[in-house]
Amino acid sequence: MNAHPRNSLLHAGLRRLESVPVIGPLLASVSGMERATLAILGFVATAFYVFVKVADEVLEGATGQLDRGILLALRNPTDPSDPIGPPWLEEAMRDFTALGGTSVLTLLTILVAVFLIMTRKRHAAWLVLLSVAGGTALSQILKWGFDRPRPDLVPHGMAVYSQSFPSGHAMLSAVVYLTLGALLARTQARTRVKVFFLGSAAALTVIVGISRIYLGVHWPTDVLGGWALGAAWACSCWLLMLWLQRRGEVEGESAMPAYDDADRQPSQARK
């Protein structure tokens, strides 16, 4: 088989850094696992910083003009109750926003956990469940702490029941979809397949967040904060899983067999 762990996007990006005069020698002195850890920690730190920065601006009330401008730009100037675009677009946005709803994400998480248990990965299943449950609890605690009112500038496109910042839909869709996307990507050796899984997970997260703004149920900074914190949480949990797998305390991901297009049979290594 020609597959090699360095074909991943992460390792491809790190190889480019090796050409940098100062960074290259430093990277050469650490193992692949250490490189991955450093890269993920860097992303987590950046995402947490973005969240803290947005939260600070929200508390100071400095985002009001930007939030209002974006919400009004998505509405008919003569009728704020009418979102821009044809009627089918508003209906589609309601469908998209349901992808980040508690019921849908809970059902999806349970199905994935059951699948992991069926494939004898009980510890991995528990880690997925705990990561999603922890992200949900963190989202609710922050909502109560910030206690930001929902937008009252335009009529809401659907019913809402909780505080506004950070957006629970944006945060939890990032937690669930990015976590599952990363798990699926680790079952594949080909870079383009990894890109597909991770790109699809990111696209779903973005679509859910945009739908919340379009429907007028969240300020744009609510969604931005939810995205940042959700991505940071998902990557932190993913890093924990990698560390536990390295210690043998969580089952590793099983690689799927590659298939030849001609006979649809698992490829065999050729001499």
CSV table of C-alpha atoms in Angstrom, one decimal:
chain,number,residue,atom,x,y,z
A,1,MET,CA,0.0,0.0,0.0
A,2,ASN,CA,1.2,3.5,-0.8
A,3,ALA,CA,-0.7,5.2,1.9
A,4,HIS,CA,1.4,7.1,4.4
A,5,PRO,CA,0.4,9.2,7.4
A,6,ARG,CA,2.3,12.2,6.1
A,7,ASN,CA,-0.2,12.5,3.2
A,8,SER,CA,-2.6,14.3,5.6
A,9,LEU,CA,-3.3,18.0,5.2
A,10,LEU,CA,-1.7,18.7,8.6
A,11,HIS,CA,1.6,17.0,7.6
A,12,ALA,CA,1.5,18.6,4.1
A,13,GLY,CA,1.3,22.0,5.7
A,14,LEU,CA,4.1,21.2,8.2
A,15,ARG,CA,6.4,20.0,5.3
A,16,ARG,CA,6.1,23.5,3.8
A,17,LEU,CA,7.2,25.0,7.0
A,18,GLU,CA,10.3,22.9,7.0
A,19,SER,CA,11.6,25.1,4.1
A,20,VAL,CA,11.6,28.1,6.4
A,21,PRO,CA,15.2,28.7,7.7
A,22,VAL,CA,14.5,29.0,11.4
A,23,ILE,CA,11.3,26.9,11.7
A,24,GLY,CA,12.6,24.0,9.6
A,25,PRO,CA,15.3,22.8,11.9
A,26,LEU,CA,13.0,23.2,14.9
A,27,LEU,CA,10.3,21.0,13.2
A,28,ALA,CA,12.9,18.4,12.2
A,29,SER,CA,13.8,17.9,15.9
A,30,VAL,CA,10.3,16.9,17.0
A,31,SER,CA,8.2,13.8,16.1
A,32,GLY,CA,5.1,13.7,13.9
A,33,MET,CA,2.8,13.4,17.0
A,34,GLU,CA,4.5,16.4,18.6
A,35,ARG,CA,4.1,18.4,15.3
A,36,ALA,CA,0.4,17.6,15.2
A,37,THR,CA,0.0,18.6,18.8
A,38,LEU,CA,1.7,21.9,18.3
A,39,ALA,CA,-0.4,22.7,15.2
A,40,ILE,CA,-3.7,21.8,17.0
A,41,LEU,CA,-2.7,23.8,20.1
A,42,GLY,CA,-1.9,26.8,17.9
A,43,PHE,CA,-5.3,26.6,16.3
A,44,VAL,CA,-7.1,26.2,19.6
A,45,ALA,CA,-5.2,29.1,21.1
A,46,THR,CA,-6.2,31.3,18.1
A,47,ALA,CA,-9.8,30.3,18.3
A,48,PHE,CA,-10.0,30.9,22.0
A,49,TYR,CA,-8.4,34.3,21.5
A,50,VAL,CA,-11.0,35.2,18.8
A,51,PHE,CA,-13.8,34.2,21.2
A,52,VAL,CA,-12.4,36.2,24.1
A,53,LYS,CA,-11.9,39.3,21.8
A,54,VAL,CA,-15.5,39.1,20.5
A,55,ALA,CA,-16.9,38.5,24.0
A,56,ASP,CA,-15.0,41.6,25.2
A,57,GLU,CA,-16.4,43.7,22.4
A,58,VAL,CA,-19.9,42.4,23.1
A,59,LEU,CA,-19.7,43.3,26.8
A,60,GLU,CA,-18.5,46.8,26.0
A,61,GLY,CA,-21.3,47.3,23.5
A,62,ALA,CA,-18.9,48.0,20.7
A,63,THR,CA,-20.4,45.7,18.2
A,64,GLY,CA,-23.9,47.2,18.1
A,65,GLN,CA,-23.5,49.2,14.9
A,66,LEU,CA,-21.9,46.3,13.0
A,67,ASP,CA,-24.6,43.8,14.2
A,68,ARG,CA,-27.4,46.1,13.3
A,69,GLY,CA,-26.0,46.9,9.9
A,70,ILE,CA,-25.7,43.3,8.9
A,71,LEU,CA,-29.2,42.3,10.2
A,72,LEU,CA,-30.8,45.2,8.3
A,73,ALA,CA,-28.8,44.4,5.1
A,74,LEU,CA,-30.6,41.0,5.1
A,75,ARG,CA,-34.1,42.5,5.3
A,76,ASN,CA,-36.4,44.3,2.9
A,77,PRO,CA,-35.7,48.0,3.5
A,78,THR,CA,-39.5,48.8,3.3
A,79,ASP,CA,-40.5,45.8,5.4
A,80,PRO,CA,-38.1,44.5,8.2
A,81,SER,CA,-40.3,41.4,8.7
A,82,ASP,CA,-39.4,40.3,5.1
A,83,PRO,CA,-35.9,38.7,4.7
A,84,ILE,CA,-34.3,39.4,1.3
A,85,GLY,CA,-34.6,36.8,-1.4
A,86,PRO,CA,-37.4,34.6,-2.7
A,87,PRO,CA,-39.8,32.7,-0.3
A,88,TRP,CA,-38.0,29.4,-0.9
A,89,LEU,CA,-34.8,30.8,0.5
A,90,GLU,CA,-36.4,31.6,3.8
A,91,GLU,CA,-37.8,28.1,4.0
A,92,ALA,CA,-34.4,26.7,3.1
A,93,MET,CA,-32.8,28.7,5.9
A,94,ARG,CA,-35.3,27.2,8.4
A,95,ASP,CA,-34.3,23.7,7.1
A,96,PHE,CA,-30.6,24.6,7.4
A,97,THR,CA,-30.9,26.0,10.9
A,98,ALA,CA,-32.5,22.7,12.0
A,99,LEU,CA,-29.2,21.0,11.3
A,100,GLY,CA,-27.8,22.8,14.3
A,101,GLY,CA,-30.8,22.2,16.6
A,102,THR,CA,-30.4,20.3,19.8
A,103,SER,CA,-32.7,17.4,18.7
A,104,VAL,CA,-30.8,16.8,15.4
A,105,LEU,CA,-27.4,17.1,17.0
A,106,THR,CA,-28.3,14.8,19.9
A,107,LEU,CA,-29.8,12.2,17.5
A,108,LEU,CA,-26.7,12.3,15.3
A,109,THR,CA,-24.3,12.1,18.3
A,110,ILE,CA,-26.2,9.1,19.7
A,111,LEU,CA,-26.1,7.3,16.3
A,112,VAL,CA,-22.4,7.9,16.0
A,113,ALA,CA,-21.8,6.6,19.6
A,114,VAL,CA,-23.9,3.5,18.8
A,115,PHE,CA,-21.8,2.9,15.7
A,116,LEU,CA,-18.6,3.2,17.6
A,117,ILE,CA,-19.9,0.8,20.3
A,118,MET,CA,-20.9,-1.7,17.6
A,119,THR,CA,-17.4,-1.5,16.1
A,120,ARG,CA,-15.9,-2.2,19.6
A,121,LYS,CA,-14.8,1.3,20.3
A,122,ARG,CA,-16.6,1.9,23.6
A,123,HIS,CA,-14.0,4.3,25.0
A,124,ALA,CA,-14.1,6.4,21.8
A,125,ALA,CA,-17.9,6.5,22.0
A,126,TRP,CA,-17.8,7.7,25.5
A,127,LEU,CA,-15.3,10.4,24.6
A,128,VAL,CA,-17.6,11.6,21.8
A,129,LEU,CA,-20.6,11.7,24.1
A,130,LEU,CA,-18.7,13.6,26.8
A,131,SER,CA,-17.2,16.1,24.3
A,132,VAL,CA,-20.7,17.0,23.0
A,133,ALA,CA,-22.2,17.0,26.4
A,134,GLY,CA,-19.4,19.2,27.7
A,135,GLY,CA,-19.8,21.6,24.8
A,136,THR,CA,-23.5,21.9,25.4
A,137,ALA,CA,-23.0,22.6,29.1
A,138,LEU,CA,-20.4,25.2,28.4
A,139,SER,CA,-22.7,26.9,25.8
A,140,GLN,CA,-25.5,27.2,28.3
A,141,ILE,CA,-23.3,28.4,31.1
A,142,LEU,CA,-21.9,31.2,28.9
A,143,LYS,CA,-25.4,32.1,27.7
A,144,TRP,CA,-26.5,32.6,31.3
A,145,GLY,CA,-23.3,34.4,32.2
A,146,PHE,CA,-23.5,37.0,29.3
A,147,ASP,CA,-27.3,37.1,29.4
A,148,ARG,CA,-27.4,39.0,26.1
A,149,PRO,CA,-30.9,39.7,24.8
A,150,ARG,CA,-31.9,38.3,21.4
A,151,PRO,CA,-32.1,40.8,18.5
A,152,ASP,CA,-35.2,43.0,18.6
A,153,LEU,CA,-34.3,44.9,15.5
A,154,VAL,CA,-36.2,42.6,13.1
A,155,PRO,CA,-39.0,40.0,13.6
A,156,HIS,CA,-37.6,36.5,14.3
A,157,GLY,CA,-38.0,33.9,11.6
A,158,MET,CA,-38.6,31.2,14.2
A,159,ALA,CA,-39.2,30.7,18.0
A,160,VAL,CA,-36.3,31.1,20.4
A,161,TYR,CA,-36.1,30.4,24.1
A,162,SER,CA,-32.6,31.2,25.4
A,163,GLN,CA,-30.1,34.0,25.7
A,164,SER,CA,-28.2,35.2,22.6
A,165,PHE,CA,-24.5,35.0,23.2
A,166,PRO,CA,-22.8,32.8,22.1
A,167,SER,CA,-25.0,31.2,19.5
A,168,GLY,CA,-25.7,27.6,20.7
A,169,HIS,CA,-26.5,26.5,17.1
A,170,ALA,CA,-23.2,27.8,15.8
A,171,MET,CA,-21.2,26.5,18.7
A,172,LEU,CA,-22.7,23.0,18.9
A,173,SER,CA,-22.8,22.5,15.2
A,174,ALA,CA,-19.0,23.2,15.2
A,175,VAL,CA,-18.5,20.9,18.1
A,176,VAL,CA,-20.5,18.0,16.6
A,177,TYR,CA,-19.7,18.3,12.9
A,178,LEU,CA,-16.0,19.2,13.2
A,179,THR,CA,-15.5,16.3,15.7
A,180,LEU,CA,-17.3,13.8,13.4
A,181,GLY,CA,-15.5,15.2,10.4
A,182,ALA,CA,-12.1,14.7,12.1
A,183,LEU,CA,-13.0,11.2,13.1
A,184,LEU,CA,-14.1,10.2,9.6
A,185,ALA,CA,-11.0,11.9,8.1
A,186,ARG,CA,-8.7,9.7,10.2
A,187,THR,CA,-10.2,6.6,8.5
A,188,GLN,CA,-8.9,7.7,5.1
A,189,ALA,CA,-5.4,7.8,3.7
A,190,ARG,CA,-6.1,10.0,0.7
A,191,THR,CA,-5.7,13.7,1.2
A,192,ARG,CA,-8.7,14.6,-1.1
A,193,VAL,CA,-11.0,12.4,0.9
A,194,LYS,CA,-9.8,14.0,4.2
A,195,VAL,CA,-10.4,17.4,2.6
A,196,PHE,CA,-13.9,16.3,1.7
A,197,PHE,CA,-14.9,15.2,5.2
A,198,LEU,CA,-13.3,18.2,6.9
A,199,GLY,CA,-14.6,20.7,4.3
A,200,SER,CA,-18.1,19.2,4.5
A,201,ALA,CA,-18.1,19.6,8.3
A,202,ALA,CA,-16.9,23.2,8.1
A,203,ALA,CA,-19.5,24.0,5.4
A,204,LEU,CA,-22.3,22.6,7.6
A,205,THR,CA,-21.1,24.7,10.5
A,206,VAL,CA,-21.0,27.8,8.4
A,207,ILE,CA,-24.4,27.3,6.9
A,208,VAL,CA,-26.0,26.8,10.3
A,209,GLY,CA,-24.5,30.0,11.6
A,210,ILE,CA,-25.5,32.0,8.5
A,211,SER,CA,-29.1,30.7,8.8
A,212,ARG,CA,-29.3,32.0,12.4
A,213,ILE,CA,-28.4,35.5,11.2
A,214,TYR,CA,-30.7,35.4,8.2
A,215,LEU,CA,-33.6,34.4,10.4
A,216,GLY,CA,-32.9,37.3,12.7
A,217,VAL,CA,-32.6,35.2,15.8
A,218,HIS,CA,-29.0,36.0,16.5
A,219,TRP,CA,-26.6,38.9,16.2
A,220,PRO,CA,-23.7,38.2,13.8
A,221,THR,CA,-21.2,38.5,16.7
A,222,ASP,CA,-23.2,35.7,18.5
A,223,VAL,CA,-22.5,33.4,15.6
A,224,LEU,CA,-18.9,34.4,15.3
A,225,GLY,CA,-18.3,33.8,19.0
A,226,GLY,CA,-20.1,30.4,18.7
A,227,TRP,CA,-18.0,29.4,15.7
A,228,ALA,CA,-14.7,30.3,17.5
A,229,LEU,CA,-15.5,28.6,20.8
A,230,GLY,CA,-17.0,25.5,19.1
A,231,ALA,CA,-14.0,25.0,16.9
A,232,ALA,CA,-11.7,25.5,19.8
A,233,TRP,CA,-13.7,23.0,21.9
A,234,ALA,CA,-13.8,20.4,19.1
A,235,CYS,CA,-10.1,20.6,18.4
A,236,SER,CA,-9.3,20.4,22.1
A,237,CYS,CA,-11.4,17.2,22.4
A,238,TRP,CA,-9.8,15.8,19.2
A,239,LEU,CA,-6.3,16.5,20.7
A,240,LEU,CA,-7.4,14.7,23.9
A,241,MET,CA,-8.5,11.7,21.8
A,242,LEU,CA,-5.2,11.6,19.9
A,243,TRP,CA,-3.3,11.7,23.2
A,244,LEU,CA,-5.4,8.9,24.8
A,245,GLN,CA,-5.1,6.8,21.7
A,246,ARG,CA,-1.4,7.2,21.8
A,247,ARG,CA,-1.5,6.0,25.4
A,248,GLY,CA,-3.7,3.1,24.4
A,249,GLU,CA,-6.6,4.2,26.6
A,250,VAL,CA,-8.9,4.9,23.7
A,251,GLU,CA,-9.3,2.7,20.6
A,252,GLY,CA,-7.6,3.9,17.4
A,253,GLU,CA,-9.5,4.5,14.2
A,254,SER,CA,-9.7,1.6,11.8
A,255,ALA,CA,-8.7,2.4,8.3
A,256,MET,CA,-11.2,1.6,5.6
A,257,PRO,CA,-10.0,-0.7,2.7
A,258,ALA,CA,-9.2,1.0,-0.6
A,259,TYR,CA,-11.2,-0.2,-3.6
A,260,ASP,CA,-10.3,-0.5,-7.2
A,261,ASP,CA,-12.9,1.1,-9.5
A,262,ALA,CA,-12.7,-1.8,-11.9
A,263,ASP,CA,-13.6,-4.7,-9.7
A,264,ARG,CA,-14.8,-2.9,-6.6
A,265,GLN,CA,-12.6,-5.3,-4.5
A,266,PRO,CA,-10.2,-4.3,-1.8
A,267,SER,CA,-6.9,-3.4,-3.4
A,268,GLN,CA,-4.0,-5.8,-2.8
A,269,ALA,CA,-0.4,-4.6,-2.5
A,270,ARG,CA,1.4,-5.4,-5.7
A,271,LYS,CA,5.0,-6.6,-5.8
